[in-house]
Amino acid sequence: MDLTDTPQDIPGDDEEAPDFDAWESPDDVLKEGPTRERMLDVIMQLREPTKVSTIATRADCDTETARDYLQWFAEMGMVRELSGRPVRYERNNSYLKWRRIEQIRQRYSETEIVARLTETLDAATEYRERFEVDSPDDVSLVEESYEESIEDIWEAVSNWKTLEERAALLDAARREDTSGGHTETIDA
């Protein structure tokens, strides 16, 4: 097939366009599936302490069901319950970090983790040298915008922050020592 050919399943000019209103709405599609999965999606998106009723609304379930799942997720360590009136829940970022570290340790050997950490630290060092500061938080968008566009600087700083986060996770995975022995540190 030539790139200029029209595929046969595309309607021609004389055919009626599809009735998009007859399709399921994206909200309906997203709200289908098991309640537990919807609750998990909601708690992974929590950015601040949130009331049970708000979480229930977002997960499209009743408040009591949400409360039961939230207590279960709290027992697992995925969320923290903040007492008070009303009770609120927040995502437990420490749990998520621990899970990510465990995933890295299961997926990669110690040698692979060290190699990836070294590559990540080298890439972060390039940004340090490029901007002549020690941290992405120290980059001045105003000062740097004389040389490059704000968008390019913002993207570079964002990439640098991602590298810093990745390096922290890789280093934590590398330092985990199941034998109880000594671990060494890799300096940037």
XYZ file of C-alpha atoms in Angstrom:
188
model
C 0.000 0.000 0.000
C 1.291 3.420 -0.968
C 1.308 6.100 1.728
C -1.033 8.206 -0.383
C -3.649 5.410 -0.656
C -6.786 5.745 1.442
C -7.497 2.708 3.627
C -10.783 0.993 2.724
C -12.355 1.359 6.178
C -12.327 5.172 6.112
C -15.760 6.547 5.120
C -15.936 8.358 1.818
C -17.379 11.834 1.266
C -20.761 10.343 0.358
C -21.006 8.272 3.578
C -22.503 9.420 6.862
C -20.102 10.290 9.693
C -20.258 8.087 12.802
C -22.702 9.129 15.536
C -20.263 10.066 18.291
C -23.151 10.793 20.677
C -24.140 7.119 20.542
C -20.743 6.072 21.935
C -20.205 5.541 25.644
C -18.918 8.614 27.406
C -15.308 8.458 28.645
C -16.611 8.966 32.212
C -18.800 5.864 31.923
C -15.957 3.788 30.522
C -13.599 4.888 33.305
C -16.152 4.125 36.024
C -16.635 0.533 34.959
C -14.621 -2.254 36.510
C -14.210 -3.525 40.039
C -14.654 -1.061 42.899
C -11.250 -1.993 44.314
C -9.516 -0.960 41.078
C -11.435 2.314 40.943
C -10.538 2.989 44.588
C -6.893 2.209 43.868
C -6.916 4.622 40.923
C -8.374 7.340 43.143
C -5.948 6.897 46.029
C -2.962 6.871 43.679
C -4.092 10.302 42.474
C -4.556 11.843 45.927
C -2.310 14.867 46.366
C -3.696 16.106 49.679
C -5.732 14.750 52.609
C -9.194 13.949 51.233
C -12.564 13.186 52.836
C -14.063 9.722 52.456
C -17.140 11.137 50.724
C -14.970 12.850 48.093
C -13.021 9.649 47.486
C -16.296 7.701 47.203
C -17.629 10.154 44.636
C -14.446 9.943 42.564
C -14.513 6.123 42.710
C -18.234 6.021 41.930
C -19.193 4.004 45.006
C -21.051 4.609 48.260
C -19.299 6.108 51.287
C -19.408 2.916 53.394
C -17.811 0.865 50.620
C -15.131 3.520 50.217
C -14.543 3.550 53.991
C -14.098 -0.253 54.029
C -11.603 -0.165 51.172
C -9.749 2.789 52.686
C -9.343 0.922 55.977
C -8.015 -2.067 54.048
C -5.595 0.148 52.058
C -4.525 1.780 55.359
C -3.756 -1.648 56.858
C -1.636 -2.395 53.794
C 0.171 0.924 54.264
C -0.931 2.462 50.964
C -2.830 5.325 52.620
C -2.749 7.086 55.961
C -5.872 7.827 57.942
C -5.927 11.319 59.406
C -8.284 11.411 62.367
C -10.572 14.329 62.949
C -13.932 15.440 61.736
C -14.259 14.482 58.996
C -11.783 11.611 58.742
C -9.495 12.146 55.785
C -7.048 9.927 53.942
C -3.816 10.680 52.150
C -1.624 8.609 49.874
C 1.401 7.124 51.659
C 4.304 8.128 49.434
C 6.734 6.118 51.596
C 4.847 2.952 50.721
C 4.961 3.790 47.022
C 8.691 4.483 47.227
C 9.265 1.178 49.022
C 7.219 -0.670 46.356
C 9.230 0.947 43.560
C 12.511 -0.011 45.237
C 11.303 -3.603 45.608
C 10.284 -3.677 41.937
C 13.760 -2.487 40.929
C 15.403 -5.139 43.108
C 13.211 -7.875 41.620
C 13.730 -6.758 38.046
C 17.480 -6.069 38.020
C 20.567 -7.736 39.404
C 22.835 -5.782 41.733
C 25.301 -5.297 38.872
C 22.549 -3.912 36.613
C 21.339 -1.588 39.369
C 24.860 -0.218 39.865
C 25.285 0.234 36.091
C 21.964 2.093 35.787
C 22.804 4.203 38.843
C 26.164 5.142 37.343
C 24.522 6.109 34.022
C 21.891 8.162 35.853
C 24.457 9.958 38.009
C 26.562 10.726 34.911
C 23.528 12.227 33.154
C 22.709 14.326 36.250
C 26.325 15.528 36.345
C 25.962 16.781 32.769
C 23.041 18.977 33.893
C 25.045 20.199 36.906
C 27.851 21.244 34.584
C 25.490 22.716 31.996
C 23.717 24.980 34.491
C 26.696 25.386 36.876
C 24.557 24.682 39.957
C 24.271 21.690 42.302
C 20.524 21.140 42.126
C 17.728 21.565 39.583
C 15.992 23.751 42.186
C 18.886 26.235 41.903
C 18.395 26.875 38.176
C 17.190 30.402 37.433
C 14.794 30.347 34.494
C 15.245 34.082 34.028
C 19.037 33.963 33.866
C 19.104 30.898 31.634
C 16.436 32.273 29.257
C 18.994 34.660 27.756
C 20.701 31.661 26.141
C 17.770 29.264 25.535
C 13.996 29.291 25.411
C 12.111 28.951 28.681
C 10.490 25.750 27.358
C 13.883 24.139 26.668
C 15.174 25.121 30.100
C 12.000 23.896 31.804
C 12.282 20.548 30.001
C 15.961 20.213 30.944
C 15.241 21.014 34.601
C 12.344 18.538 34.606
C 14.589 15.839 33.124
C 17.253 16.611 35.712
C 14.711 16.284 38.554
C 13.592 12.945 37.121
C 17.208 11.771 37.024
C 17.687 12.829 40.658
C 14.586 10.874 41.715
C 15.672 7.844 39.691
C 19.149 7.968 41.209
C 17.680 8.062 44.721
C 15.517 5.000 43.994
C 18.365 3.087 42.369
C 20.728 3.951 45.212
C 18.154 2.834 47.785
C 17.643 -0.429 45.865
C 21.407 -0.914 45.693
C 21.862 -0.219 49.405
C 19.192 -2.744 50.430
C 21.198 -5.587 51.845
C 19.299 -8.778 52.520
C 22.317 -10.473 54.108
C 22.650 -7.846 56.839
C 26.174 -7.028 55.718
C 27.848 -3.731 54.858
C 26.901 -1.749 51.769
C 29.010 0.883 50.106
C 27.958 4.284 48.830
C 28.430 5.646 45.321
C 29.161 9.370 45.280
C 28.081 11.581 42.404
